[in-house]
XYZ file of C-alpha atoms in Angstrom:
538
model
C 7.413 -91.725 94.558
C 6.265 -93.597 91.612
C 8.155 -97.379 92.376
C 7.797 -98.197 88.823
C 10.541 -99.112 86.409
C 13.799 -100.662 88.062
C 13.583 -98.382 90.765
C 10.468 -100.144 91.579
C 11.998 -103.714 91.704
C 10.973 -105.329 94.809
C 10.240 -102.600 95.532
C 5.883 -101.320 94.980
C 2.521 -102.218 96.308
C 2.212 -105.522 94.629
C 6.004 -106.491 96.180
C 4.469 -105.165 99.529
C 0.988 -106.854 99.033
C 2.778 -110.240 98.452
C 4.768 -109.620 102.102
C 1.650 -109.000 103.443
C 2.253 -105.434 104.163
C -0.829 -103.055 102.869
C 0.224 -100.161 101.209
C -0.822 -96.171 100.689
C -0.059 -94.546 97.496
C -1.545 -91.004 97.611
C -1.016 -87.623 95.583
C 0.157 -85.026 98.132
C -1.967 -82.031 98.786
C -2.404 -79.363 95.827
C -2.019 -81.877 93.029
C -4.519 -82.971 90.492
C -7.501 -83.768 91.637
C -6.723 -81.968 95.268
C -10.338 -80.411 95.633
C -12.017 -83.947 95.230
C -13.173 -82.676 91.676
C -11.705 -82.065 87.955
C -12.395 -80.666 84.747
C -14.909 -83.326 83.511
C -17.416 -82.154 86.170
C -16.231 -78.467 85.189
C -14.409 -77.351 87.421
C -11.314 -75.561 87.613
C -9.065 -74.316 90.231
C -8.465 -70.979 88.433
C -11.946 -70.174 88.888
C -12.036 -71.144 92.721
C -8.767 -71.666 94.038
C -9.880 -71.809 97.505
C -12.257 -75.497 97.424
C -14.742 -72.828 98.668
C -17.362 -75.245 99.225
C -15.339 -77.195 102.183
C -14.151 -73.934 103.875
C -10.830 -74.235 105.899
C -9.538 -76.975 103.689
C -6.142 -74.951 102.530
C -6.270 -77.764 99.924
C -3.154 -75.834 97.952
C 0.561 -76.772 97.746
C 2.393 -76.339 100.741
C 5.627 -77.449 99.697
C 6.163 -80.622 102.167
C 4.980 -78.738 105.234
C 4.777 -80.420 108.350
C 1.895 -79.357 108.910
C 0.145 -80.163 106.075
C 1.937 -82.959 104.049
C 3.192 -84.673 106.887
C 0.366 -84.155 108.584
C -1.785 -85.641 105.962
C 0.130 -88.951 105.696
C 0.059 -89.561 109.827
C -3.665 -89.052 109.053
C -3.907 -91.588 106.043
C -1.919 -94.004 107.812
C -4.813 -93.388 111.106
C -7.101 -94.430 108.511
C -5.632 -97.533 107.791
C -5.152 -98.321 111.210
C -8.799 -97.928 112.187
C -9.856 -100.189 109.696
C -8.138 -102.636 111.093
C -5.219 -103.679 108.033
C -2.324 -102.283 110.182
C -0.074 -103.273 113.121
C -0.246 -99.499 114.860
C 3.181 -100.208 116.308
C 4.710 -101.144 112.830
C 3.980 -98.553 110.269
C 6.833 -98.024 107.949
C 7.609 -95.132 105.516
C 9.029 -94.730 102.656
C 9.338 -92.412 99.370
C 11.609 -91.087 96.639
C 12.114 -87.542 95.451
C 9.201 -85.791 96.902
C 8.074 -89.073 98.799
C 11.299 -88.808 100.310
C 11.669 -85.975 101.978
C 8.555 -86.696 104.129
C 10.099 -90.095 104.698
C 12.896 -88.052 106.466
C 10.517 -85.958 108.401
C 8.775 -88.709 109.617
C 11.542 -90.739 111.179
C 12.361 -87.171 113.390
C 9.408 -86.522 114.356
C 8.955 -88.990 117.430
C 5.427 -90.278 116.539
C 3.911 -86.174 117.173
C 1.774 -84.540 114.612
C 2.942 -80.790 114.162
C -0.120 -78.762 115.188
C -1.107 -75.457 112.516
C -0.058 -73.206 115.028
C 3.453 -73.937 114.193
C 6.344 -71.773 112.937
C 9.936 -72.356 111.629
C 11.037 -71.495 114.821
C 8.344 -72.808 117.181
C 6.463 -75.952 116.981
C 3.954 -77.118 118.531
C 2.868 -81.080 118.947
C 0.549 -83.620 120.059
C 1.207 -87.681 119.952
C -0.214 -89.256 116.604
C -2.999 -91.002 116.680
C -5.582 -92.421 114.586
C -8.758 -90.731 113.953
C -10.191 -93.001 116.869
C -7.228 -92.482 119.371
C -5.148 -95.511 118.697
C -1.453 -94.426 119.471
C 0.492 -94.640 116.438
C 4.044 -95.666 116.031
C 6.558 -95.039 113.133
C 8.948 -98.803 112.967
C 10.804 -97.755 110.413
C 11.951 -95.296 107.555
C 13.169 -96.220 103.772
C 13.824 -92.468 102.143
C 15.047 -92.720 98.799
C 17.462 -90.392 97.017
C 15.753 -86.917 98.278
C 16.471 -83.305 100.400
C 16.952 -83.201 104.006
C 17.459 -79.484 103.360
C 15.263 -78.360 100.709
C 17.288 -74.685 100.736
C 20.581 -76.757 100.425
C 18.713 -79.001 97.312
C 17.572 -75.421 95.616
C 19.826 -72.504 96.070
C 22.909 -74.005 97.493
C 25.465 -71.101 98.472
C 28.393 -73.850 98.272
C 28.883 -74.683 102.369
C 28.040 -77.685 102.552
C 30.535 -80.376 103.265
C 30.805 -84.010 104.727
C 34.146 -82.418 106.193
C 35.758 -85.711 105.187
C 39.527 -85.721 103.275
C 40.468 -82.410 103.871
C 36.925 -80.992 103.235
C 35.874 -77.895 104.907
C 33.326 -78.373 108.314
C 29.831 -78.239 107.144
C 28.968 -74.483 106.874
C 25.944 -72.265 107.199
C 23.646 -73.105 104.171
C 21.269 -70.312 104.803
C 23.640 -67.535 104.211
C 24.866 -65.983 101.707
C 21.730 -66.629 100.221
C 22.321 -69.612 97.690
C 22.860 -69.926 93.803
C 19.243 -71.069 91.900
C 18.885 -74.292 90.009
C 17.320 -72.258 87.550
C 16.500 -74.991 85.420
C 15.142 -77.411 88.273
C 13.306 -74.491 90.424
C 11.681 -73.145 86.918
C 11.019 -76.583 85.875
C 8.879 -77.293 89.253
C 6.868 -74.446 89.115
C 6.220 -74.090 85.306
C 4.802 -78.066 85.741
C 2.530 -76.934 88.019
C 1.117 -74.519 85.638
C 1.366 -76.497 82.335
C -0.997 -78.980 84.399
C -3.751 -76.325 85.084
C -6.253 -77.414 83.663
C -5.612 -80.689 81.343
C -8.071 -83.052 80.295
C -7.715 -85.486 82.449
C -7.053 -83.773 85.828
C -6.710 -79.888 87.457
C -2.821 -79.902 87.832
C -1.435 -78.272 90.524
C -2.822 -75.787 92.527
C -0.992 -72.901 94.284
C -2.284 -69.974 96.598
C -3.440 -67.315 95.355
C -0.609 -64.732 96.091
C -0.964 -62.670 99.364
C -3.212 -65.645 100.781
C -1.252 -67.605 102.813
C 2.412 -66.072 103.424
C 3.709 -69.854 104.246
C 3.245 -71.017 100.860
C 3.076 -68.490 98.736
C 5.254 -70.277 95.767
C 3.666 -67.710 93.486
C 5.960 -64.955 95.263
C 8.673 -67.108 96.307
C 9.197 -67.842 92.511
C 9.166 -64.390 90.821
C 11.385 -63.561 94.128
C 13.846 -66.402 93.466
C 14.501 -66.230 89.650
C 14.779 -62.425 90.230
C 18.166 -63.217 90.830
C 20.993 -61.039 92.769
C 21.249 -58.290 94.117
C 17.734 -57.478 94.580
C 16.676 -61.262 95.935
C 19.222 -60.938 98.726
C 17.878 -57.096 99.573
C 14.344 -58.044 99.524
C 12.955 -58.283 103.021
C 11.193 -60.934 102.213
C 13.925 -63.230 101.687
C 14.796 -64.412 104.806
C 11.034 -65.380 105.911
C 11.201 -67.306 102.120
C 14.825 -69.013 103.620
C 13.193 -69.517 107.148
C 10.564 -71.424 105.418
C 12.071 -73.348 103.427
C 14.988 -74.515 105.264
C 13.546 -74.365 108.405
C 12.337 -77.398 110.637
C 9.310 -77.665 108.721
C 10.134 -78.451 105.257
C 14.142 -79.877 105.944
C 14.857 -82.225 108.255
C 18.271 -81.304 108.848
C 16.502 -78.466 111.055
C 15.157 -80.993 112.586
C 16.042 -81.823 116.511
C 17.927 -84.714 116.242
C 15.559 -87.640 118.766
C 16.963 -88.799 121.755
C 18.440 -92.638 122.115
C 14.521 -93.887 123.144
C 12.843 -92.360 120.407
C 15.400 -93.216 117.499
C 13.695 -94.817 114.222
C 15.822 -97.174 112.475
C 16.654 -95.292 108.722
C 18.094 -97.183 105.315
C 18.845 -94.274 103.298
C 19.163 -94.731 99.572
C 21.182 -91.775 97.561
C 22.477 -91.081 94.101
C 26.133 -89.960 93.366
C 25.272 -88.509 89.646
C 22.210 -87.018 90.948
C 22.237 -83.122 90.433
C 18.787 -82.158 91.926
C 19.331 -84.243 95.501
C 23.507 -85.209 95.662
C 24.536 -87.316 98.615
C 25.335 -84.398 100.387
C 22.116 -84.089 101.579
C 22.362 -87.567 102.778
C 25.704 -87.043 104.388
C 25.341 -83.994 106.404
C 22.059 -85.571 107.798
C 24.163 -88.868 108.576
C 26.910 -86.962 110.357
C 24.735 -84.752 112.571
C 22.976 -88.122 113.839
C 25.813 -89.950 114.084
C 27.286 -86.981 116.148
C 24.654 -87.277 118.115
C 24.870 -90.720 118.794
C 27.677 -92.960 117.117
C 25.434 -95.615 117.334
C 22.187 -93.920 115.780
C 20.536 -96.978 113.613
C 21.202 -94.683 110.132
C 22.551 -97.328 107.149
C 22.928 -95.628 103.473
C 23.415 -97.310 100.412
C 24.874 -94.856 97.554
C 25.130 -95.038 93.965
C 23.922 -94.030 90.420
C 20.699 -93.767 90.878
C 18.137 -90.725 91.217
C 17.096 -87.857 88.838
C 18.668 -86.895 85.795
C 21.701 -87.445 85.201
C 21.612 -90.785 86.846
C 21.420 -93.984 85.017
C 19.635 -95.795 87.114
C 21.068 -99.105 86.331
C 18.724 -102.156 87.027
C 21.522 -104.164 88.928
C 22.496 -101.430 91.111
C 18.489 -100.864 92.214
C 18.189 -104.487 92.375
C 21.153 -104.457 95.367
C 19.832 -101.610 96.741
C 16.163 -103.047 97.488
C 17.909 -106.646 97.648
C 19.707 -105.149 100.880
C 16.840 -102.537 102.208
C 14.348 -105.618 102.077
C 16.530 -107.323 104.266
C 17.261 -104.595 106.723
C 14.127 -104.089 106.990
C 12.874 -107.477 107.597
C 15.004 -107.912 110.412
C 14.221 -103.909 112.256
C 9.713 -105.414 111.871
C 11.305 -108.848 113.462
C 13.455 -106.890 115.907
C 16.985 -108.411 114.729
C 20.073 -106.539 114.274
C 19.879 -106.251 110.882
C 24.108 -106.930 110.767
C 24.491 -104.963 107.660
C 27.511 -102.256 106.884
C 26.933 -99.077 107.614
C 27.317 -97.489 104.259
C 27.777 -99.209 100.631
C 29.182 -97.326 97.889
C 28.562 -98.610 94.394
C 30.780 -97.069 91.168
C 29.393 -95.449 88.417
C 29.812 -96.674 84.698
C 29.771 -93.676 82.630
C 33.235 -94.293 80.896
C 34.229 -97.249 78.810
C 36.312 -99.468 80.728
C 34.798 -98.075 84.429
C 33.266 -101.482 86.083
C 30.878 -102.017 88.938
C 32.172 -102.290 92.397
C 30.915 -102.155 95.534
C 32.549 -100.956 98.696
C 30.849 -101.580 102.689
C 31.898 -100.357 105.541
C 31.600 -98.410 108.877
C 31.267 -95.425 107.543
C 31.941 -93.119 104.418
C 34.917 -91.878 105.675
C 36.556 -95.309 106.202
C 36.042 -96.032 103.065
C 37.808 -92.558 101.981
C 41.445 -94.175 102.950
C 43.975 -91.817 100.980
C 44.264 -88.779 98.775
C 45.302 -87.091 96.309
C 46.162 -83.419 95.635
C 46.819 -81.531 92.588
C 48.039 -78.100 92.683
C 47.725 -75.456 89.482
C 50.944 -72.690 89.066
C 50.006 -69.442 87.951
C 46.998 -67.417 87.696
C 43.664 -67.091 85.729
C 40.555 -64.809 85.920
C 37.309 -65.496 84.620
C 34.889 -62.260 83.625
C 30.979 -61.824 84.514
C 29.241 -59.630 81.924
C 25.497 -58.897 82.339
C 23.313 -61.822 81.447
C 20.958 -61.796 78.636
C 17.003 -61.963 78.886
C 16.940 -64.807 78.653
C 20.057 -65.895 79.856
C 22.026 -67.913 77.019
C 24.054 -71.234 77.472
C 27.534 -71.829 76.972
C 28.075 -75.612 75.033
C 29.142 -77.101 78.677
C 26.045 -75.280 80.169
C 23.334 -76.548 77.447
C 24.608 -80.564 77.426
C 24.802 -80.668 81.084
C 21.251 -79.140 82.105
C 19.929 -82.015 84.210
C 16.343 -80.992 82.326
C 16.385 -81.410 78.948
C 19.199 -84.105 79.421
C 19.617 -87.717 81.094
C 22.313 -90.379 82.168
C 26.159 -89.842 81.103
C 26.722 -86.309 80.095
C 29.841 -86.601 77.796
C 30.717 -84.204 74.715
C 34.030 -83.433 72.656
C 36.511 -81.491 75.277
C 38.259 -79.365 72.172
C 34.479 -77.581 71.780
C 34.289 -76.443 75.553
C 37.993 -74.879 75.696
C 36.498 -72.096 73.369
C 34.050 -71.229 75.930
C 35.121 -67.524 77.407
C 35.088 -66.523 80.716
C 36.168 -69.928 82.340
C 39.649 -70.951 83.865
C 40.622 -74.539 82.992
C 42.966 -76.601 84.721
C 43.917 -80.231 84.013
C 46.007 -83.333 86.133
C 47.254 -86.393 83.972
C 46.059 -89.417 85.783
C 49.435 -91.801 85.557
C 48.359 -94.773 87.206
C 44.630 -95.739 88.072
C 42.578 -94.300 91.023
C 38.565 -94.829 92.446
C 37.530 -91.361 93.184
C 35.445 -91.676 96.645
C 33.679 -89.082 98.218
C 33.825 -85.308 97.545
C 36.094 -83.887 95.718
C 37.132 -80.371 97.397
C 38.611 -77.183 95.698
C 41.090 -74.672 97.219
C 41.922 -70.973 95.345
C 43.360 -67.946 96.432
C 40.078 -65.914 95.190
C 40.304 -61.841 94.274
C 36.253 -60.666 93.774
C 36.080 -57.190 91.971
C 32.201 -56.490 92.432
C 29.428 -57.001 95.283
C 28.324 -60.500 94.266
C 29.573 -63.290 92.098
C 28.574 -66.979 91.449
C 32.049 -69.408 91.001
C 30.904 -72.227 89.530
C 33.298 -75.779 89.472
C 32.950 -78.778 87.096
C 34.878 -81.502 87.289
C 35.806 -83.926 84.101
C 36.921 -87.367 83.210
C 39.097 -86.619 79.774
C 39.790 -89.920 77.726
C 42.948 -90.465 75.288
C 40.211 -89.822 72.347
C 39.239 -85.942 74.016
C 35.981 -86.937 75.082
C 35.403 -85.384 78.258
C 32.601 -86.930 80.833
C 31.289 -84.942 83.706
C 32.122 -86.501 87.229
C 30.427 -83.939 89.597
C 29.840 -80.275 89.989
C 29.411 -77.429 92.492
C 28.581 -73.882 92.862
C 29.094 -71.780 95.589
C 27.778 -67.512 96.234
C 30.663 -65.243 96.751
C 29.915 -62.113 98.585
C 32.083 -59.175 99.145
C 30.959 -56.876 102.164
C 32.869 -54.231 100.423
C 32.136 -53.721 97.176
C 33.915 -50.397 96.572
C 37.137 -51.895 96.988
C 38.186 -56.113 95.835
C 38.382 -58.494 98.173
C 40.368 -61.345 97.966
C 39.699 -64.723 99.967
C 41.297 -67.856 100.526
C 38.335 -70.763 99.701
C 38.037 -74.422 99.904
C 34.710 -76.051 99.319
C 33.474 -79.600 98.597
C 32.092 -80.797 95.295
C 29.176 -83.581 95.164
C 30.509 -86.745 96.311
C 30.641 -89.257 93.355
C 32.341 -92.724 92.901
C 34.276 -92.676 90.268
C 37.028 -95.164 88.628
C 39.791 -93.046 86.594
C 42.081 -94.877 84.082
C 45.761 -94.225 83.238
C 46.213 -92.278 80.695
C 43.079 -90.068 81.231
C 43.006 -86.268 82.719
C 41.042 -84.743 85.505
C 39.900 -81.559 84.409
C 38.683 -78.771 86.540
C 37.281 -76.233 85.253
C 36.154 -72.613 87.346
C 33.733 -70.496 85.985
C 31.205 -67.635 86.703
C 28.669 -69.177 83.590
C 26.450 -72.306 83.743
C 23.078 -71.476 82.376
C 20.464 -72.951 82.313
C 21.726 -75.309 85.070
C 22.832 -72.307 86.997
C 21.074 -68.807 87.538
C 23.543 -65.877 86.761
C 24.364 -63.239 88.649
C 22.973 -59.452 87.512
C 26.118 -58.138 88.249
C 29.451 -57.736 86.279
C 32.072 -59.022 88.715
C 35.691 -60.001 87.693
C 37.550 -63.015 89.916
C 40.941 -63.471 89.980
C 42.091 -67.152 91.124
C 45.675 -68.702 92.293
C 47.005 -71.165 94.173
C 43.983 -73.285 93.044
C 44.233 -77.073 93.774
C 41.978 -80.244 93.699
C 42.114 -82.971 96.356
C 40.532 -86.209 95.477
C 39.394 -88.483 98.214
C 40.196 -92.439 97.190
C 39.709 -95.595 98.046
């Protein structure tokens, strides 16, 4: 990750440098400069995309492959070691966004290198060492507010769940096949281009298509943003699935380490972050901690991350204020005596004030609930998309790309959006929304395959509404001939949230949310009843 900014305080190679603790900052493998050269000596990857004069070197993107990425920063840190800068037994990690991930992977992997041989479903290992055979040990890991399942983080089909508060059990995020992040996964891969080449540096470079099946984003991309039905009939989307959410990109496919090979982990996740919620932190939490109650996991959430997060300078000042000292005590072998989990509040909404809640776990800090239930019916309408696909108001201000922190607009402009059902709760006296929220509805799909999108809003007195969190989930009927209608509950992101008397929750279902959202290429009607909205509080 970058550490600059307030993100960065206490927090970056000079912080590190002052500690005493040398520090690697590196470009993963495929970007910029990957092939050692640029365009000032003339050269371009478009012209030899294969660093053909160092054969073998696969120096493309692999997309955070064990193999490769991983593999590359166990061999930096070997490098380090060898030179003599670096306790081999104390070598700590740590990254955000795309650092973080590997982060993640690193505290699994029980000090092995994954060997090229590999495959999503068998991998093969030898102890990490340095380049002259010192044994190398991982001390500690620091991932900041990142994927632990990169399928979950990209096309999420709506199953996940921290199963906390009346949430559902975490469910199978690899089928159905998920809904794209159009904006986000289009966003990736068009940087990547728009970098090739630049005047200062190459960009990114990706395989040339039909070269190497395990990263072939070229593919995976015009695959992807193809959209339903045909992504889910191609054959080649469940190798693309394997991949990506298998054990070698997402850690949460990851065999959880037994009790002698556990790496102490300080997690930092966003609650307003749309590209990597705390979800992703969550589920990973659980599985350890179901594991092993005591597994030496600690997570500090708040609003922090990508867009829309604030990123407030006092909330990343406690975060690295407490990860410094956590992690001073794990290199000094203390018991770091620090709550399991701290939840900071986001400010998005005049009057909302910073708290901060510590304890055992997320779920004691979840202590009561609230439910509200809708009466009647409504039924929102899919029509075939246009090329491009246009936004709806809603749709436009909350795309987490061409927008950042609070996203709040007038509530009286979205109610003429068509196609969406709305429902709305007075709040009557004042309540901290903790957790995930989670939806129930009676659900009756006309059509093969539909996307149900949920929003959640904070409505003030003056009808400006103020998004709190947001969901999607793929609804599939094995049927299509004839509708099918089924009885759903899923979780939204977890947020924490304070709501004020006199404001209204407003949930609203729909089957629209471009650009945020990819829509579905089918017309599909969905009738919903008996819809309700629990919200976990503390």
């Amino acid at each position: 990750g970058d550490f600059i900014g307030d993100n960065g305080y206490h927090w970056n190679n000079a912080w590190f440098a002052s500690l005493g603790m040398p520090t690697i900052t590196y470009t993963p493998r495929g970007w910029y400069d990957s092939c050692g050269k640029n365009l000032a000596t003339g050269y371009l990857y478009l012209l030899d995309s294969t660093c053909s004069d160092t054969p073998g070197e696969a120096s493309w993107i692999h997309l955070y492959d064990r193999r490769y990425e991983i593999r590359d920063a166990q061999t930096l840190a070997g490098y380090v070691v060898d030179d003599g800068l670096v306790n081999p037994g104390a070598i700590v990690t740590s990254g955000d966004s795309g650092g973080g991930g590997p982060s993640w992977d690193l505290a699994l992997t029980q000090d092995q290198v994954v060997q090229l041989d590999s495959t999503p479903t068998h991998v093969d290992t030898k102890p990490w060492t340095s380049p002259k055979g010192t044994p190398l040990h991982l001390a500690a890991s620091l991932p900041m507010y990142t994927w632990t399942d990169l399928l979950d983080s990209l096309l999420p089909n709506g199953t996940a769940s921290d199963g906390l508060s009346g949430a559902p059990p975490d469910g199978n995020h690899a089928s159905p096949v998920g809904v794209d992040k159009l904006s986000y996964v289009t966003g990736f891969f068009v940087k990547g281009l728009s970098n090739v080449p630049s005047a200062a540096d190459n960009g990114a470079q990706y395989a040339i298509p039909g070269v190497d099946p395990t990263a072939d984003l070229t593919t995976w991309f015009a695959d992807i943003t193809g959209g339903e039905p045909l992504f889910g009939l191609n054959p080649l989307t469940p190798y693309i699935v394997s991949q990506v959410g298998g054990q070698l990109r997402s850690p949460l496919a990851m065999p959880v380490p037994p009790k002698s090979a556990e790496i102490p982990i300080f997690v930092i996740q966003g609650v307003t972050d749309p590209l990597f919620p705390a979800l992703q932190a969550q589920t990973m939490i659980n599985r350890l901690k179901a594991a092993d109650k005591n597994y030496p996991v600690t997570a500090f959430y708040g609003d922090v991350g990508h867009s829309y997060a604030d990123n407030p300078a006092d909330v990343w000042q406690q975060a690295h204020n407490e990860g410094n000292v956590w992690l001073s005590a794990v290199l000094a072998s203390r018991d770091p005596n620090q709550p399991a989990v701290t939840v900071d509040t986001t400010r998005c909404v005049a009057g909302q004030t910073l708290q901060s809640y510590s304890g055992a776990s997320l779920g004691a800090l979840e202590t009561s609930t609230v439910t509200y239930a809708a009466p009647g019916s409504q039924t929102i309408v899919h029509v075939l998309p246009s090329s491009p696909p246009l936004g709806t108001y809603e749709g436009i201000q909350t795309d987490p790309i061409v927008n950042s922190g609070c996203r709040s607009m007038m509530a009286s402009l979205s109610n003429i959006a068509p196609g969406q059902a709305s429902y709305s709760f007075p709040v009557s006296t004042p309540l901290t929304l903790l957790g995930g929220p989670t939806v129930g509805a009676t659900a009756t799909l006309t059509g093969s395959d539909a996307v149900l999108i949920a929003r959640l809003w904070d409505v003030d007195g003056a009808g400006t509404q103020t998004l709190i969190t947001r969901s999607a989930v793929r609804v599939v009927n094995p049927s299509p001939l004839l509708p099918m209608t089924k009885n759903m509950r899923f979780e939204l992101w977890p947020n924490a949230w304070q709501l004020q008397a006199g404001h209204t929750v407003k949930l609203e279902l729909t089957q629209d949310d471009v650009p945020t959202w990819r829509p579905d290429n089918e017309v599909t009607v969905i009738a919903l009843s008996n819809v309700s909205l629990t919200l976990p509080l503390h």
